Every structure is written in C-alpha cells, then in structure tokens.
Amino acid sequence: MSMQSLTITPEEVHAPAGPPGARPDWLEAVTEYVQRAAAEGELVTLTSKRRMMTPAQVADAIGVSRSTISRRIAAGELRAVKVGNRNRIPFEEFERFWRATMSDVVELTRDDIRADLFGGR
C-alpha cells in the first residue's frame, strides 16, 4: 500500500461541513484509506495522540523569542510538560496562552486604535 499513515487534524474535523448529507472531506479520506488497506488485506489501527509544540514553535507563532517563551514557562504563565529533558506545550495550552496574550495586546492598544480610526482620544 502506498499510504502508510493518514493524519487528520482537529481543525479538519471541526471545519464547516459541506452540503447537507455530504460526508466531510476528512471522513472521505479515512474511508478511502481504510478501503484501500482492506483491499490489500492490511490491518488498520486508528490511534490518536496529543498535539504538542516546542517552545520555538510557540515563539514563532506568537512572534516573540524562544527565551521569552522559556521565561513564561518558568514563571508558570504557560504550562509545559517535560518530554525527556525538553519542554513541550500542549496545543490547547498554546491556544489558551495565545488568546490571553492577544487580549492583553488588544487591551493595551485599544485607545490608540480608536484614536487612529476615529480621531482624538
């Protein structure tokens, strides 16, 4: 079989569905994968794993340095788990941290944005 694995992200599963009654694209891909494997007499095992990010990936996504993320982890502002001797941030924690960070940015710049858009303060 040419395809050894198939990865479906939570975003694909939660994406808006197509026309009523139609199967979503991710489910269509799973069906085709299983049918192909069955035709070749292969066993299919479905597994899931928690999506994790490195501090560098979180830093890139937010637009700060990796050391800033490391300091936030050390301060307890961003929860990380140790995998060996490395920090990994669960994706849900990244999303929570990103929302909180963006809320802070919005709060800090709200008056300036309003002044730019509508003039004055």
PDB file of C-alpha atoms in Angstrom:
ATOM      1  CA  MET A   1       0.000   0.000   0.000  1.00  0.00           C
ATOM      2  CA  SER A   2       1.445   3.368  -0.938  1.00  0.00           C
ATOM      3  CA  MET A   3      -0.001   5.325   2.003  1.00  0.00           C
ATOM      4  CA  GLN A   4       1.367   4.111   5.370  1.00  0.00           C
ATOM      5  CA  SER A   5      -0.356   6.680   7.583  1.00  0.00           C
ATOM      6  CA  LEU A   6      -3.051   9.298   7.483  1.00  0.00           C
ATOM      7  CA  THR A   7      -3.129  12.334   9.738  1.00  0.00           C
ATOM      8  CA  ILE A   8      -6.314  14.246  10.436  1.00  0.00           C
ATOM      9  CA  THR A   9      -6.042  17.479  12.433  1.00  0.00           C
ATOM     10  CA  PRO A  10      -8.690  18.794  14.832  1.00  0.00           C
ATOM     11  CA  GLU A  11      -9.122  21.792  12.518  1.00  0.00           C
ATOM     12  CA  GLU A  12     -10.122  19.487   9.669  1.00  0.00           C
ATOM     13  CA  VAL A  13     -12.683  17.717  11.841  1.00  0.00           C
ATOM     14  CA  HIS A  14     -14.151  20.988  13.144  1.00  0.00           C
ATOM     15  CA  ALA A  15     -14.205  22.740   9.760  1.00  0.00           C
ATOM     16  CA  PRO A  16     -17.621  23.713   8.453  1.00  0.00           C
ATOM     17  CA  ALA A  17     -19.362  20.860   6.688  1.00  0.00           C
ATOM     18  CA  GLY A  18     -20.226  20.938   3.000  1.00  0.00           C
ATOM     19  CA  PRO A  19     -23.711  20.439   1.613  1.00  0.00           C
ATOM     20  CA  PRO A  20     -26.261  18.744   3.886  1.00  0.00           C
ATOM     21  CA  GLY A  21     -25.917  14.961   3.798  1.00  0.00           C
ATOM     22  CA  ALA A  22     -22.415  15.033   2.292  1.00  0.00           C
ATOM     23  CA  ARG A  23     -19.553  13.445   4.183  1.00  0.00           C
ATOM     24  CA  PRO A  24     -16.807  15.855   5.217  1.00  0.00           C
ATOM     25  CA  ASP A  25     -13.509  15.650   3.318  1.00  0.00           C
ATOM     26  CA  TRP A  26     -11.628  14.225   6.320  1.00  0.00           C
ATOM     27  CA  LEU A  27     -14.132  11.388   6.675  1.00  0.00           C
ATOM     28  CA  GLU A  28     -13.938  10.697   2.947  1.00  0.00           C
ATOM     29  CA  ALA A  29     -10.138  10.436   3.247  1.00  0.00           C
ATOM     30  CA  VAL A  30     -10.451   7.984   6.159  1.00  0.00           C
ATOM     31  CA  THR A  31     -12.965   5.873   4.236  1.00  0.00           C
ATOM     32  CA  GLU A  32     -10.736   5.701   1.148  1.00  0.00           C
ATOM     33  CA  TYR A  33      -7.707   4.846   3.280  1.00  0.00           C
ATOM     34  CA  VAL A  34      -9.493   2.005   5.078  1.00  0.00           C
ATOM     35  CA  GLN A  35     -10.988   0.646   1.843  1.00  0.00           C
ATOM     36  CA  ARG A  36      -7.584   0.661   0.135  1.00  0.00           C
ATOM     37  CA  ALA A  37      -5.994  -1.131   3.083  1.00  0.00           C
ATOM     38  CA  ALA A  38      -8.789  -3.706   3.220  1.00  0.00           C
ATOM     39  CA  ALA A  39      -8.420  -4.390  -0.499  1.00  0.00           C
ATOM     40  CA  GLU A  40      -4.760  -5.228   0.123  1.00  0.00           C
ATOM     41  CA  GLY A  41      -5.543  -7.368   3.160  1.00  0.00           C
ATOM     42  CA  GLU A  42      -3.925  -4.964   5.581  1.00  0.00           C
ATOM     43  CA  LEU A  43      -4.862  -4.289   9.173  1.00  0.00           C
ATOM     44  CA  VAL A  44      -5.845  -0.704  10.042  1.00  0.00           C
ATOM     45  CA  THR A  45      -5.278   0.649  13.533  1.00  0.00           C
ATOM     46  CA  LEU A  46      -6.652   4.055  14.459  1.00  0.00           C
ATOM     47  CA  THR A  47      -4.769   5.972  17.144  1.00  0.00           C
ATOM     48  CA  SER A  48      -4.719   9.487  18.436  1.00  0.00           C
ATOM     49  CA  LYS A  49      -2.055  11.494  20.160  1.00  0.00           C
ATOM     50  CA  ARG A  50      -1.932  14.811  21.880  1.00  0.00           C
ATOM     51  CA  ARG A  51      -0.625  17.583  19.680  1.00  0.00           C
ATOM     52  CA  MET A  52       2.409  19.257  21.233  1.00  0.00           C
ATOM     53  CA  MET A  53       4.508  22.249  20.275  1.00  0.00           C
ATOM     54  CA  THR A  54       8.102  23.141  21.059  1.00  0.00           C
ATOM     55  CA  PRO A  55       8.899  26.476  22.717  1.00  0.00           C
ATOM     56  CA  ALA A  56      10.423  27.600  19.406  1.00  0.00           C
ATOM     57  CA  GLN A  57       7.188  26.794  17.538  1.00  0.00           C
ATOM     58  CA  VAL A  58       5.138  28.730  20.095  1.00  0.00           C
ATOM     59  CA  ALA A  59       7.565  31.656  19.885  1.00  0.00           C
ATOM     60  CA  ASP A  60       7.332  31.712  16.072  1.00  0.00           C
ATOM     61  CA  ALA A  61       3.536  31.523  16.148  1.00  0.00           C
ATOM     62  CA  ILE A  62       3.215  34.393  18.624  1.00  0.00           C
ATOM     63  CA  GLY A  63       6.087  36.492  17.278  1.00  0.00           C
ATOM     64  CA  VAL A  64       8.387  36.531  20.305  1.00  0.00           C
ATOM     65  CA  SER A  65      11.728  34.937  21.102  1.00  0.00           C
ATOM     66  CA  ARG A  66      12.142  31.389  22.330  1.00  0.00           C
ATOM     67  CA  SER A  67      13.736  32.722  25.514  1.00  0.00           C
ATOM     68  CA  THR A  68      10.571  34.762  26.182  1.00  0.00           C
ATOM     69  CA  ILE A  69       8.542  31.562  25.984  1.00  0.00           C
ATOM     70  CA  SER A  70      11.032  29.799  28.278  1.00  0.00           C
ATOM     71  CA  ARG A  71      10.665  32.627  30.810  1.00  0.00           C
ATOM     72  CA  ARG A  72       6.858  32.384  30.627  1.00  0.00           C
ATOM     73  CA  ILE A  73       7.090  28.640  31.261  1.00  0.00           C
ATOM     74  CA  ALA A  74       9.425  29.204  34.231  1.00  0.00           C
ATOM     75  CA  ALA A  75       7.061  31.856  35.623  1.00  0.00           C
ATOM     76  CA  GLY A  76       4.104  29.469  35.361  1.00  0.00           C
ATOM     77  CA  GLU A  77       2.274  31.652  32.831  1.00  0.00           C
ATOM     78  CA  LEU A  78       2.492  28.949  30.160  1.00  0.00           C
ATOM     79  CA  ARG A  79       2.052  25.298  31.105  1.00  0.00           C
ATOM     80  CA  ALA A  80       4.506  22.842  29.595  1.00  0.00           C
ATOM     81  CA  VAL A  81       5.247  19.171  30.097  1.00  0.00           C
ATOM     82  CA  LYS A  82       8.664  17.606  30.096  1.00  0.00           C
ATOM     83  CA  VAL A  83       9.379  15.076  27.368  1.00  0.00           C
ATOM     84  CA  GLY A  84      12.773  13.781  28.358  1.00  0.00           C
ATOM     85  CA  ASN A  85      14.606  16.974  29.243  1.00  0.00           C
ATOM     86  CA  ARG A  86      12.680  19.146  26.767  1.00  0.00           C
ATOM     87  CA  ASN A  87       9.605  21.289  27.301  1.00  0.00           C
ATOM     88  CA  ARG A  88       6.579  20.639  25.138  1.00  0.00           C
ATOM     89  CA  ILE A  89       3.464  22.786  25.177  1.00  0.00           C
ATOM     90  CA  PRO A  90       0.116  21.049  24.614  1.00  0.00           C
ATOM     91  CA  PHE A  91      -1.673  22.667  21.684  1.00  0.00           C
ATOM     92  CA  GLU A  92      -4.698  23.545  23.858  1.00  0.00           C
ATOM     93  CA  GLU A  93      -2.361  25.401  26.236  1.00  0.00           C
ATOM     94  CA  PHE A  94      -0.812  27.277  23.298  1.00  0.00           C
ATOM     95  CA  GLU A  95      -4.307  28.339  22.190  1.00  0.00           C
ATOM     96  CA  ARG A  96      -5.208  29.487  25.728  1.00  0.00           C
ATOM     97  CA  PHE A  97      -1.942  31.414  26.046  1.00  0.00           C
ATOM     98  CA  TRP A  98      -2.344  32.966  22.593  1.00  0.00           C
ATOM     99  CA  ARG A  99      -5.894  34.140  23.377  1.00  0.00           C
ATOM    100  CA  ALA A 100      -4.735  35.626  26.703  1.00  0.00           C
ATOM    101  CA  THR A 101      -1.739  37.308  25.056  1.00  0.00           C
ATOM    102  CA  MET A 102      -3.859  38.755  22.266  1.00  0.00           C
ATOM    103  CA  SER A 103      -6.413  40.004  24.818  1.00  0.00           C
ATOM    104  CA  ASP A 104      -3.599  41.839  26.596  1.00  0.00           C
ATOM    105  CA  VAL A 105      -2.404  43.362  23.310  1.00  0.00           C
ATOM    106  CA  VAL A 106      -5.931  44.482  22.433  1.00  0.00           C
ATOM    107  CA  GLU A 107      -6.422  45.987  25.896  1.00  0.00           C
ATOM    108  CA  LEU A 108      -3.110  47.855  25.747  1.00  0.00           C
ATOM    109  CA  THR A 109      -3.671  49.251  22.243  1.00  0.00           C
ATOM    110  CA  ARG A 110      -7.446  49.784  22.302  1.00  0.00           C
ATOM    111  CA  ASP A 111      -7.300  53.564  22.866  1.00  0.00           C
ATOM    112  CA  ASP A 112      -4.581  54.090  20.257  1.00  0.00           C
ATOM    113  CA  ILE A 113      -6.531  52.122  17.648  1.00  0.00           C
ATOM    114  CA  ARG A 114      -9.712  54.026  18.437  1.00  0.00           C
ATOM    115  CA  ALA A 115      -7.824  57.340  18.116  1.00  0.00           C
ATOM    116  CA  ASP A 116      -6.334  56.272  14.771  1.00  0.00           C
ATOM    117  CA  LEU A 117      -9.725  55.230  13.429  1.00  0.00           C
ATOM    118  CA  PHE A 118     -11.946  57.974  14.821  1.00  0.00           C
ATOM    119  CA  GLY A 119      -9.535  60.775  15.696  1.00  0.00           C
ATOM    120  CA  GLY A 120      -8.741  62.148  19.118  1.00  0.00           C
ATOM    121  CA  ARG A 121      -8.846  60.140  22.341  1.00  0.00           C
TER     122      ARG A 121
END
